[in-house]
Amino acid sequence: MTEPRVAKVFRLVLPMTLLLSAGEPPGALAGTGPEGLWLVTPEEAMTPGEVRSRGLFQREAPLPNSGPDIRIEKPGLDQAQQSPLDIAISFLARRAPVDLATLKVTLVKLVNIDLTERVRQYVSPEGLRVPKVNLPSGEHIVRLSLGDQAGGVTVKEIILDVR
């Protein structure tokens, strides 16, 4: 027997509502301890993921790429990672200087979770450098959006596979 629609909605929405009403999750980049920082808390990782469906005539639109170049240096994305891990991302200006005020870092979920303020202290005009980031096990899609002073915007999604 399939789950009733109302029960399914509550199962998906209730955990996210509780999470969003709680404010900043405890331990989410709150400080630097010997155990490292939590970019995504275990509670956030358990929230429902983004629903991606593809029909016969559907295709994903390309992400904007008219702003600064966003280059992922660490971690390597070709293999599973172990937590804690170092994050190193470079921002390279193309046609205009990078505008750090436009930076947005998001955990892609059914209801996206804004991580920007958690990493703001680790941002410089050259990039984002966060040492010893803790992430729960699983696959995490992080979207970075960055603009330049000419109005160009680049959006890049990275998939962090943590074991």
C-alpha positions as a LaTeX table, in Angstrom:
\begin{tabular}{lrrr}
\hline
Residue & $x$ (\AA) & $y$ (\AA) & $z$ (\AA) \\
\hline
Met1 & 0.00 & 0.00 & 0.00 \\
Thr2 & 1.37 & 3.42 & $-0.90$ \\
Glu3 & 1.86 & 6.18 & 1.62 \\
Pro4 & $-1.03$ & 8.70 & 1.72 \\
Arg5 & $-0.16$ & 12.03 & 0.12 \\
Val6 & $-0.64$ & 14.07 & 3.33 \\
Ala7 & 1.59 & 11.73 & 5.32 \\
Lys8 & 4.25 & 11.94 & 2.62 \\
Val9 & 4.17 & 15.77 & 2.66 \\
Phe10 & 4.53 & 15.84 & 6.45 \\
Arg11 & 7.37 & 13.30 & 6.30 \\
Leu12 & 9.25 & 15.51 & 3.84 \\
Val13 & 8.37 & 18.99 & 5.11 \\
Leu14 & 8.33 & 18.57 & 8.89 \\
Pro15 & 12.08 & 17.87 & 9.35 \\
Met16 & 12.95 & 20.88 & 7.18 \\
Thr17 & 10.52 & 23.13 & 9.08 \\
Leu18 & 12.06 & 22.10 & 12.39 \\
Leu19 & 15.54 & 22.66 & 11.03 \\
Leu20 & 14.78 & 26.12 & 9.64 \\
Ser21 & 12.99 & 27.27 & 12.79 \\
Ala22 & 15.92 & 26.28 & 14.99 \\
Gly23 & 18.24 & 29.01 & 13.67 \\
Glu24 & 21.94 & 28.39 & 13.14 \\
Pro25 & 22.70 & 24.74 & 13.84 \\
Pro26 & 25.00 & 24.17 & 16.81 \\
Gly27 & 28.55 & 23.52 & 15.72 \\
Ala28 & 28.03 & 24.78 & 12.17 \\
Leu29 & 31.37 & 26.53 & 11.71 \\
Ala30 & 30.81 & 28.08 & 15.12 \\
Gly31 & 34.46 & 27.92 & 16.09 \\
Thr32 & 37.68 & 26.16 & 15.49 \\
Gly33 & 38.14 & 23.21 & 17.78 \\
Pro34 & 40.49 & 20.27 & 17.48 \\
Glu35 & 37.73 & 18.26 & 15.84 \\
Gly36 & 37.32 & 20.76 & 12.97 \\
Leu37 & 34.30 & 22.61 & 11.66 \\
Trp38 & 30.91 & 21.37 & 10.43 \\
Leu39 & 30.02 & 22.79 & 7.02 \\
Val40 & 26.88 & 20.64 & 6.94 \\
Thr41 & 25.49 & 19.24 & 10.17 \\
Pro42 & 24.24 & 15.64 & 10.36 \\
Glu43 & 20.69 & 16.97 & 10.85 \\
Glu44 & 20.92 & 19.03 & 7.67 \\
Ala45 & 22.31 & 16.08 & 5.75 \\
Met46 & 19.22 & 14.05 & 6.69 \\
Thr47 & 16.78 & 16.56 & 5.18 \\
Pro48 & 15.16 & 15.52 & 1.90 \\
Gly49 & 17.29 & 16.00 & $-1.19$ \\
Glu50 & 16.41 & 17.96 & $-4.29$ \\
Val51 & 13.86 & 16.28 & $-6.52$ \\
Arg52 & 15.31 & 15.87 & $-9.99$ \\
Ser53 & 13.06 & 14.34 & $-12.59$ \\
Arg54 & 13.75 & 13.93 & $-16.25$ \\
Gly55 & 11.08 & 13.33 & $-18.79$ \\
Leu56 & 11.39 & 12.63 & $-22.47$ \\
Phe57 & 11.73 & 16.30 & $-23.42$ \\
Gln58 & 13.37 & 17.67 & $-20.28$ \\
Arg59 & 17.02 & 18.59 & $-19.97$ \\
Glu60 & 18.96 & 20.51 & $-17.41$ \\
Ala61 & 19.71 & 24.10 & $-18.31$ \\
Pro62 & 23.40 & 24.99 & $-18.35$ \\
Leu63 & 24.65 & 26.90 & $-15.31$ \\
Pro64 & 25.59 & 30.57 & $-15.83$ \\
Asn65 & 29.26 & 31.01 & $-16.69$ \\
Ser66 & 29.80 & 34.68 & $-17.57$ \\
Gly67 & 31.49 & 35.74 & $-14.33$ \\
Pro68 & 34.70 & 34.76 & $-12.57$ \\
Asp69 & 36.22 & 31.33 & $-13.05$ \\
Ile70 & 35.61 & 29.05 & $-10.04$ \\
Arg71 & 38.27 & 26.34 & $-9.75$ \\
Ile72 & 38.09 & 23.49 & $-7.25$ \\
Glu73 & 41.59 & 22.67 & $-5.97$ \\
Lys74 & 40.68 & 20.59 & $-2.89$ \\
Pro75 & 39.17 & 18.14 & $-2.31$ \\
Gly76 & 39.65 & 16.01 & $-5.38$ \\
Leu77 & 36.21 & 15.28 & $-6.78$ \\
Asp78 & 37.15 & 12.08 & $-8.57$ \\
Gln79 & 37.00 & 9.86 & $-5.47$ \\
Ala80 & 35.22 & 9.54 & $-2.12$ \\
Gln81 & 36.60 & 11.72 & 0.67 \\
Gln82 & 37.03 & 11.20 & 4.39 \\
Ser83 & 35.96 & 13.80 & 6.91 \\
Pro84 & 37.51 & 16.10 & 7.98 \\
Leu85 & 38.73 & 17.49 & 4.68 \\
Asp86 & 40.28 & 20.72 & 3.44 \\
Ile87 & 38.41 & 22.89 & 0.96 \\
Ala88 & 40.39 & 25.10 & $-1.43$ \\
Ile89 & 38.56 & 26.94 & $-4.21$ \\
Ser90 & 40.12 & 29.67 & $-6.36$ \\
Phe91 & 38.28 & 32.66 & $-7.84$ \\
Leu92 & 39.86 & 33.98 & $-11.04$ \\
Ala93 & 38.67 & 37.22 & $-12.62$ \\
Arg94 & 37.92 & 37.04 & $-16.33$ \\
Arg95 & 36.74 & 40.40 & $-17.67$ \\
Ala96 & 36.19 & 42.34 & $-14.43$ \\
Pro97 & 37.29 & 42.12 & $-10.79$ \\
Val98 & 35.56 & 39.56 & $-8.56$ \\
Asp99 & 32.69 & 40.96 & $-6.44$ \\
Leu100 & 32.82 & 39.00 & $-3.16$ \\
Ala101 & 29.52 & 40.55 & $-2.01$ \\
Thr102 & 27.77 & 38.34 & $-4.60$ \\
Leu103 & 29.18 & 35.05 & $-3.25$ \\
Lys104 & 26.53 & 32.52 & $-2.30$ \\
Val105 & 27.28 & 28.98 & $-1.08$ \\
Thr106 & 24.28 & 26.65 & $-0.90$ \\
Leu107 & 23.67 & 23.05 & 0.11 \\
Val108 & 21.28 & 21.78 & $-2.58$ \\
Lys109 & 18.27 & 20.12 & $-0.95$ \\
Leu110 & 14.50 & 20.05 & $-1.44$ \\
Val111 & 14.67 & 23.37 & 0.42 \\
Asn112 & 18.19 & 24.70 & $-0.12$ \\
Ile113 & 20.33 & 25.57 & 2.92 \\
Asp114 & 22.41 & 28.75 & 2.72 \\
Leu115 & 25.99 & 28.10 & 3.90 \\
Thr116 & 27.38 & 31.52 & 2.91 \\
Glu117 & 27.69 & 33.02 & 6.39 \\
Arg118 & 29.34 & 29.86 & 7.70 \\
Val119 & 32.23 & 30.25 & 5.26 \\
Arg120 & 32.37 & 34.07 & 4.98 \\
Gln121 & 35.40 & 34.35 & 7.30 \\
Tyr122 & 37.37 & 32.01 & 5.01 \\
Val123 & 36.78 & 34.03 & 1.82 \\
Ser124 & 39.33 & 36.31 & 0.18 \\
Pro125 & 39.53 & 37.85 & $-3.32$ \\
Glu126 & 41.69 & 34.87 & $-4.31$ \\
Gly127 & 39.20 & 32.23 & $-3.18$ \\
Leu128 & 37.78 & 30.14 & $-0.38$ \\
Arg129 & 40.07 & 28.19 & 1.95 \\
Val130 & 38.49 & 26.21 & 4.79 \\
Pro131 & 40.70 & 23.77 & 6.75 \\
Lys132 & 39.42 & 20.61 & 8.44 \\
Val133 & 35.77 & 20.72 & 7.42 \\
Asn134 & 33.59 & 17.99 & 8.89 \\
Leu135 & 30.84 & 16.58 & 6.70 \\
Pro136 & 28.51 & 13.69 & 7.49 \\
Ser137 & 28.79 & 10.56 & 5.37 \\
Gly138 & 26.90 & 10.69 & 2.12 \\
Glu139 & 26.69 & 12.69 & $-1.07$ \\
His140 & 26.41 & 16.47 & $-0.69$ \\
Ile141 & 25.73 & 18.83 & $-3.58$ \\
Val142 & 27.13 & 22.30 & $-2.93$ \\
Arg143 & 26.34 & 25.17 & $-5.30$ \\
Leu144 & 28.67 & 28.18 & $-5.51$ \\
Ser145 & 27.54 & 31.39 & $-7.19$ \\
Leu146 & 29.89 & 34.33 & $-7.72$ \\
Gly147 & 29.68 & 37.53 & $-9.73$ \\
Asp148 & 32.04 & 40.18 & $-10.98$ \\
Gln149 & 31.87 & 43.98 & $-11.04$ \\
Ala150 & 30.66 & 43.95 & $-14.66$ \\
Gly151 & 27.56 & 41.93 & $-13.73$ \\
Gly152 & 28.74 & 38.54 & $-14.96$ \\
Val153 & 27.77 & 35.52 & $-12.85$ \\
Thr154 & 29.20 & 32.01 & $-12.62$ \\
Val155 & 27.43 & 29.14 & $-10.88$ \\
Lys156 & 29.22 & 25.87 & $-10.19$ \\
Glu157 & 27.92 & 22.74 & $-8.49$ \\
Ile158 & 30.24 & 20.29 & $-6.81$ \\
Ile159 & 29.36 & 16.87 & $-5.47$ \\
Leu160 & 31.19 & 15.90 & $-2.30$ \\
Asp161 & 31.08 & 12.15 & $-1.69$ \\
Val162 & 32.04 & 11.55 & 1.94 \\
Arg163 & 32.57 & 8.02 & 3.33 \\
\hline
\end{tabular}
